[in-house]
PDB file of C-alpha atoms in Angstrom:
ATOM      1  CA  UNK A   1       0.731 -36.364  23.375  1.00  0.00           C
ATOM      2  CA  UNK A   2       2.268 -32.690  23.598  1.00  0.00           C
ATOM      3  CA  UNK A   3       4.937 -33.934  20.496  1.00  0.00           C
ATOM      4  CA  UNK A   4       2.220 -35.050  18.446  1.00  0.00           C
ATOM      5  CA  UNK A   5       0.445 -31.767  19.273  1.00  0.00           C
ATOM      6  CA  UNK A   6       3.099 -30.080  18.056  1.00  0.00           C
ATOM      7  CA  UNK A   7       4.052 -32.448  14.620  1.00  0.00           C
ATOM      8  CA  UNK A   8       0.449 -31.557  13.780  1.00  0.00           C
ATOM      9  CA  UNK A   9       1.017 -28.048  14.781  1.00  0.00           C
ATOM     10  CA  UNK A  10       4.386 -27.856  12.464  1.00  0.00           C
ATOM     11  CA  UNK A  11       2.743 -29.404   9.547  1.00  0.00           C
ATOM     12  CA  UNK A  12       0.188 -27.105  10.109  1.00  0.00           C
ATOM     13  CA  UNK A  13       2.243 -24.402   9.440  1.00  0.00           C
ATOM     14  CA  UNK A  14       4.244 -25.630   6.420  1.00  0.00           C
ATOM     15  CA  UNK A  15       0.657 -26.460   4.804  1.00  0.00           C
ATOM     16  CA  UNK A  16      -0.545 -22.469   5.384  1.00  0.00           C
ATOM     17  CA  UNK A  17       3.160 -21.496   4.406  1.00  0.00           C
ATOM     18  CA  UNK A  18       2.962 -23.630   1.149  1.00  0.00           C
ATOM     19  CA  UNK A  19      -0.431 -22.941   0.303  1.00  0.00           C
ATOM     20  CA  UNK A  20       0.983 -19.341   0.608  1.00  0.00           C
ATOM     21  CA  UNK A  21       3.779 -19.320  -1.513  1.00  0.00           C
ATOM     22  CA  UNK A  22       1.461 -20.718  -4.549  1.00  0.00           C
ATOM     23  CA  UNK A  23      -0.845 -18.534  -4.410  1.00  0.00           C
ATOM     24  CA  UNK A  24       1.612 -15.147  -4.513  1.00  0.00           C
ATOM     25  CA  UNK A  25       2.999 -17.229  -6.947  1.00  0.00           C
ATOM     26  CA  UNK A  26       0.250 -17.419  -9.041  1.00  0.00           C
ATOM     27  CA  UNK A  27      -1.102 -13.680  -8.307  1.00  0.00           C
ATOM     28  CA  UNK A  28       1.891 -11.918  -8.994  1.00  0.00           C
ATOM     29  CA  UNK A  29       3.374 -14.170 -12.205  1.00  0.00           C
ATOM     30  CA  UNK A  30       1.949 -12.573 -15.510  1.00  0.00           C
ATOM     31  CA  UNK A  31      -0.457 -14.394 -17.439  1.00  0.00           C
ATOM     32  CA  UNK A  32       0.358 -14.767 -21.329  1.00  0.00           C
ATOM     33  CA  UNK A  33      -0.608 -11.545 -23.415  1.00  0.00           C
ATOM     34  CA  UNK A  34      -2.999 -11.923 -25.493  1.00  0.00           C
ATOM     35  CA  UNK A  35      -2.763 -12.234 -29.253  1.00  0.00           C
ATOM     36  CA  UNK A  36      -4.520  -9.126 -30.106  1.00  0.00           C
ATOM     37  CA  UNK A  37      -2.444  -6.464 -27.478  1.00  0.00           C
ATOM     38  CA  UNK A  38       0.291  -5.874 -29.668  1.00  0.00           C
ATOM     39  CA  UNK A  39      -2.496  -4.803 -32.879  1.00  0.00           C
ATOM     40  CA  UNK A  40      -4.581  -3.448 -30.040  1.00  0.00           C
ATOM     41  CA  UNK A  41      -1.599  -0.842 -28.812  1.00  0.00           C
ATOM     42  CA  UNK A  42      -0.805  -0.041 -32.748  1.00  0.00           C
ATOM     43  CA  UNK A  43      -4.234   0.964 -32.660  1.00  0.00           C
ATOM     44  CA  UNK A  44      -4.432   3.959 -29.824  1.00  0.00           C
ATOM     45  CA  UNK A  45      -4.105   7.502 -30.128  1.00  0.00           C
ATOM     46  CA  UNK A  46      -2.866   8.833 -27.081  1.00  0.00           C
ATOM     47  CA  UNK A  47      -1.569  12.132 -25.945  1.00  0.00           C
ATOM     48  CA  UNK A  48       2.013  13.167 -25.362  1.00  0.00           C
ATOM     49  CA  UNK A  49       3.615  14.277 -22.280  1.00  0.00           C
ATOM     50  CA  UNK A  50       3.346  17.965 -24.169  1.00  0.00           C
ATOM     51  CA  UNK A  51      -0.672  17.305 -24.776  1.00  0.00           C
ATOM     52  CA  UNK A  52       0.185  16.038 -28.560  1.00  0.00           C
ATOM     53  CA  UNK A  53      -2.092  13.865 -29.674  1.00  0.00           C
ATOM     54  CA  UNK A  54      -0.166  10.716 -30.877  1.00  0.00           C
ATOM     55  CA  UNK A  55      -0.469   7.342 -33.262  1.00  0.00           C
ATOM     56  CA  UNK A  56       1.413   4.518 -31.774  1.00  0.00           C
ATOM     57  CA  UNK A  57       1.295   2.307 -34.989  1.00  0.00           C
ATOM     58  CA  UNK A  58       4.797   5.076 -35.743  1.00  0.00           C
ATOM     59  CA  UNK A  59       6.794   2.942 -34.063  1.00  0.00           C
ATOM     60  CA  UNK A  60       5.968  -0.413 -35.580  1.00  0.00           C
ATOM     61  CA  UNK A  61       8.821  -2.341 -36.984  1.00  0.00           C
ATOM     62  CA  UNK A  62      10.888  -1.517 -34.291  1.00  0.00           C
ATOM     63  CA  UNK A  63      11.822  -3.194 -30.702  1.00  0.00           C
ATOM     64  CA  UNK A  64       9.212  -1.711 -28.592  1.00  0.00           C
ATOM     65  CA  UNK A  65       9.655  -1.172 -24.773  1.00  0.00           C
ATOM     66  CA  UNK A  66       6.671  -0.465 -23.592  1.00  0.00           C
ATOM     67  CA  UNK A  67       6.545   0.382 -19.532  1.00  0.00           C
ATOM     68  CA  UNK A  68       3.233   0.474 -18.164  1.00  0.00           C
ATOM     69  CA  UNK A  69       4.055   3.563 -15.388  1.00  0.00           C
ATOM     70  CA  UNK A  70       2.378   5.864 -12.581  1.00  0.00           C
ATOM     71  CA  UNK A  71       3.832   9.195 -10.898  1.00  0.00           C
ATOM     72  CA  UNK A  72       2.193   7.605  -7.150  1.00  0.00           C
ATOM     73  CA  UNK A  73       4.715   4.102  -8.525  1.00  0.00           C
ATOM     74  CA  UNK A  74       7.868   4.418  -6.318  1.00  0.00           C
ATOM     75  CA  UNK A  75       9.230   1.355  -7.714  1.00  0.00           C
ATOM     76  CA  UNK A  76       8.013   2.899 -11.421  1.00  0.00           C
ATOM     77  CA  UNK A  77       9.812   6.270 -10.434  1.00  0.00           C
ATOM     78  CA  UNK A  78      13.236   5.272  -9.299  1.00  0.00           C
ATOM     79  CA  UNK A  79      13.872   2.757 -12.918  1.00  0.00           C
ATOM     80  CA  UNK A  80      12.840   6.320 -15.186  1.00  0.00           C
ATOM     81  CA  UNK A  81      16.466   7.002 -14.818  1.00  0.00           C
ATOM     82  CA  UNK A  82      17.886   3.610 -16.280  1.00  0.00           C
ATOM     83  CA  UNK A  83      15.278   3.174 -18.853  1.00  0.00           C
ATOM     84  CA  UNK A  84      16.103   7.006 -19.693  1.00  0.00           C
ATOM     85  CA  UNK A  85      19.865   6.139 -20.137  1.00  0.00           C
ATOM     86  CA  UNK A  86      18.690   2.856 -21.864  1.00  0.00           C
ATOM     87  CA  UNK A  87      16.957   4.640 -24.442  1.00  0.00           C
ATOM     88  CA  UNK A  88      19.470   7.018 -25.135  1.00  0.00           C
ATOM     89  CA  UNK A  89      21.990   4.325 -25.596  1.00  0.00           C
ATOM     90  CA  UNK A  90      19.611   2.282 -27.574  1.00  0.00           C
ATOM     91  CA  UNK A  91      17.564   4.489 -29.948  1.00  0.00           C
ATOM     92  CA  UNK A  92      19.858   4.753 -33.093  1.00  0.00           C
ATOM     93  CA  UNK A  93      19.480   0.883 -33.312  1.00  0.00           C
ATOM     94  CA  UNK A  94      15.911   0.874 -34.302  1.00  0.00           C
ATOM     95  CA  UNK A  95      14.883   0.408 -30.427  1.00  0.00           C
ATOM     96  CA  UNK A  96      11.659   2.579 -29.089  1.00  0.00           C
ATOM     97  CA  UNK A  97      11.101   3.380 -25.118  1.00  0.00           C
ATOM     98  CA  UNK A  98       7.532   3.759 -24.571  1.00  0.00           C
ATOM     99  CA  UNK A  99       5.908   5.404 -21.181  1.00  0.00           C
ATOM    100  CA  UNK A 100       2.519   4.578 -20.529  1.00  0.00           C
ATOM    101  CA  UNK A 101       1.315   6.537 -17.292  1.00  0.00           C
ATOM    102  CA  UNK A 102      -1.326   4.999 -15.617  1.00  0.00           C
ATOM    103  CA  UNK A 103      -2.513   8.437 -14.562  1.00  0.00           C
ATOM    104  CA  UNK A 104      -3.463  12.196 -15.764  1.00  0.00           C
ATOM    105  CA  UNK A 105      -2.038  13.720 -18.482  1.00  0.00           C
ATOM    106  CA  UNK A 106      -1.166  16.772 -15.745  1.00  0.00           C
ATOM    107  CA  UNK A 107       0.523  14.771 -13.721  1.00  0.00           C
ATOM    108  CA  UNK A 108       2.382  12.985 -16.499  1.00  0.00           C
ATOM    109  CA  UNK A 109       3.742  16.045 -18.046  1.00  0.00           C
ATOM    110  CA  UNK A 110       5.060  17.624 -14.571  1.00  0.00           C
ATOM    111  CA  UNK A 111       7.172  14.780 -14.522  1.00  0.00           C
ATOM    112  CA  UNK A 112       8.485  14.658 -17.840  1.00  0.00           C
ATOM    113  CA  UNK A 113       9.508  17.975 -17.307  1.00  0.00           C
ATOM    114  CA  UNK A 114      10.832  17.540 -13.824  1.00  0.00           C
ATOM    115  CA  UNK A 115      12.655  14.598 -14.296  1.00  0.00           C
ATOM    116  CA  UNK A 116      13.819  15.334 -17.875  1.00  0.00           C
ATOM    117  CA  UNK A 117      13.398  12.307 -19.937  1.00  0.00           C
ATOM    118  CA  UNK A 118      13.090  12.895 -23.335  1.00  0.00           C
ATOM    119  CA  UNK A 119      11.243   9.244 -24.231  1.00  0.00           C
ATOM    120  CA  UNK A 120       7.882   9.224 -25.159  1.00  0.00           C
ATOM    121  CA  UNK A 121       5.483   9.362 -22.458  1.00  0.00           C
ATOM    122  CA  UNK A 122       1.825   8.996 -22.962  1.00  0.00           C
ATOM    123  CA  UNK A 123      -0.783   9.981 -21.124  1.00  0.00           C
ATOM    124  CA  UNK A 124      -3.405   6.594 -20.676  1.00  0.00           C
ATOM    125  CA  UNK A 125      -5.151   6.828 -17.265  1.00  0.00           C
ATOM    126  CA  UNK A 126      -7.918   3.854 -16.705  1.00  0.00           C
ATOM    127  CA  UNK A 127      -7.274   2.585 -20.502  1.00  0.00           C
ATOM    128  CA  UNK A 128      -3.193   1.919 -20.226  1.00  0.00           C
ATOM    129  CA  UNK A 129      -4.506  -0.605 -17.296  1.00  0.00           C
ATOM    130  CA  UNK A 130      -6.375  -2.619 -19.387  1.00  0.00           C
ATOM    131  CA  UNK A 131      -3.723  -2.009 -22.109  1.00  0.00           C
ATOM    132  CA  UNK A 132      -1.097  -3.562 -19.653  1.00  0.00           C
ATOM    133  CA  UNK A 133      -4.298  -6.813 -18.534  1.00  0.00           C
ATOM    134  CA  UNK A 134      -4.348  -7.954 -22.342  1.00  0.00           C
ATOM    135  CA  UNK A 135      -0.459  -8.056 -22.042  1.00  0.00           C
ATOM    136  CA  UNK A 136      -0.206 -10.531 -19.189  1.00  0.00           C
ATOM    137  CA  UNK A 137      -0.092  -7.929 -15.961  1.00  0.00           C
ATOM    138  CA  UNK A 138      -3.888  -9.289 -15.101  1.00  0.00           C
ATOM    139  CA  UNK A 139      -3.186  -7.750 -11.399  1.00  0.00           C
ATOM    140  CA  UNK A 140      -2.543  -4.682 -12.232  1.00  0.00           C
ATOM    141  CA  UNK A 141       0.642  -4.592 -10.894  1.00  0.00           C
ATOM    142  CA  UNK A 142       2.888  -1.198 -11.662  1.00  0.00           C
ATOM    143  CA  UNK A 143       5.624  -1.189 -12.910  1.00  0.00           C
ATOM    144  CA  UNK A 144       5.470  -3.590 -15.898  1.00  0.00           C
ATOM    145  CA  UNK A 145       7.247  -3.728 -19.084  1.00  0.00           C
ATOM    146  CA  UNK A 146       6.479  -5.200 -22.476  1.00  0.00           C
ATOM    147  CA  UNK A 147       9.123  -6.092 -25.140  1.00  0.00           C
ATOM    148  CA  UNK A 148       7.788  -5.874 -28.372  1.00  0.00           C
ATOM    149  CA  UNK A 149       9.421  -7.167 -31.414  1.00  0.00           C
ATOM    150  CA  UNK A 150      10.174  -6.108 -34.456  1.00  0.00           C
ATOM    151  CA  UNK A 151       7.835  -8.336 -35.766  1.00  0.00           C
ATOM    152  CA  UNK A 152       4.645  -7.366 -33.311  1.00  0.00           C
ATOM    153  CA  UNK A 153       5.033 -10.491 -31.027  1.00  0.00           C
ATOM    154  CA  UNK A 154       5.293  -9.874 -27.441  1.00  0.00           C
ATOM    155  CA  UNK A 155       9.567 -11.336 -26.738  1.00  0.00           C
ATOM    156  CA  UNK A 156       9.195 -10.617 -22.583  1.00  0.00           C
ATOM    157  CA  UNK A 157       6.826  -9.179 -19.644  1.00  0.00           C
ATOM    158  CA  UNK A 158       8.040  -7.723 -16.953  1.00  0.00           C
ATOM    159  CA  UNK A 159       6.309  -7.256 -13.387  1.00  0.00           C
ATOM    160  CA  UNK A 160       7.811  -5.415 -11.013  1.00  0.00           C
ATOM    161  CA  UNK A 161      11.097  -3.117 -11.119  1.00  0.00           C
ATOM    162  CA  UNK A 162      13.333  -4.343 -14.115  1.00  0.00           C
ATOM    163  CA  UNK A 163      16.802  -5.130 -13.835  1.00  0.00           C
ATOM    164  CA  UNK A 164      17.898  -3.116 -16.213  1.00  0.00           C
ATOM    165  CA  UNK A 165      20.997  -5.818 -17.863  1.00  0.00           C
ATOM    166  CA  UNK A 166      18.184  -8.482 -18.711  1.00  0.00           C
ATOM    167  CA  UNK A 167      16.127  -5.850 -20.597  1.00  0.00           C
ATOM    168  CA  UNK A 168      19.336  -4.902 -21.907  1.00  0.00           C
ATOM    169  CA  UNK A 169      20.474  -8.481 -23.253  1.00  0.00           C
ATOM    170  CA  UNK A 170      16.515  -9.180 -23.825  1.00  0.00           C
ATOM    171  CA  UNK A 171      16.734  -6.435 -26.182  1.00  0.00           C
ATOM    172  CA  UNK A 172      20.733  -6.970 -26.944  1.00  0.00           C
ATOM    173  CA  UNK A 173      19.318 -10.590 -28.469  1.00  0.00           C
ATOM    174  CA  UNK A 174      15.963  -9.327 -30.699  1.00  0.00           C
ATOM    175  CA  UNK A 175      18.855  -7.107 -32.637  1.00  0.00           C
ATOM    176  CA  UNK A 176      20.791  -9.765 -33.292  1.00  0.00           C
TER     177      UNK A 176
END
């Protein structure tokens, strides 16, 4: 009788573990981006870290690394130096990095000055959350990055802290 109870307990535990893994995978796996996400991006005008409003369509036709982040997001801040280095390495190759901050304009401005980020950082607030969802980030997790090719198609999305080498490889493949 004890042996039978143990088997049932172990099988029940395994069932809950498997169910938890399936739910976690579905929750943190980006969903396919909506067809209009890139057009929505190009239609935006956002204030940059200097308070100047810019039309994002100026980068249409380039490879765009679109990084959704926030000043209060530790993994976002941790990947910034790598993104800055990647920007400096690839900016002459028709690749543009854009940071879409889910934060206030004052926080974005202060952060950009303190950390000397040279690629454009924009303050999008909650509008940025809606935009990231249209790019496949249904749970609204940060950081979230989308790679847009020269033709305006979403080549790949990345949930969580980036592996910068994977991103570099994906960008170089688009440049071929």
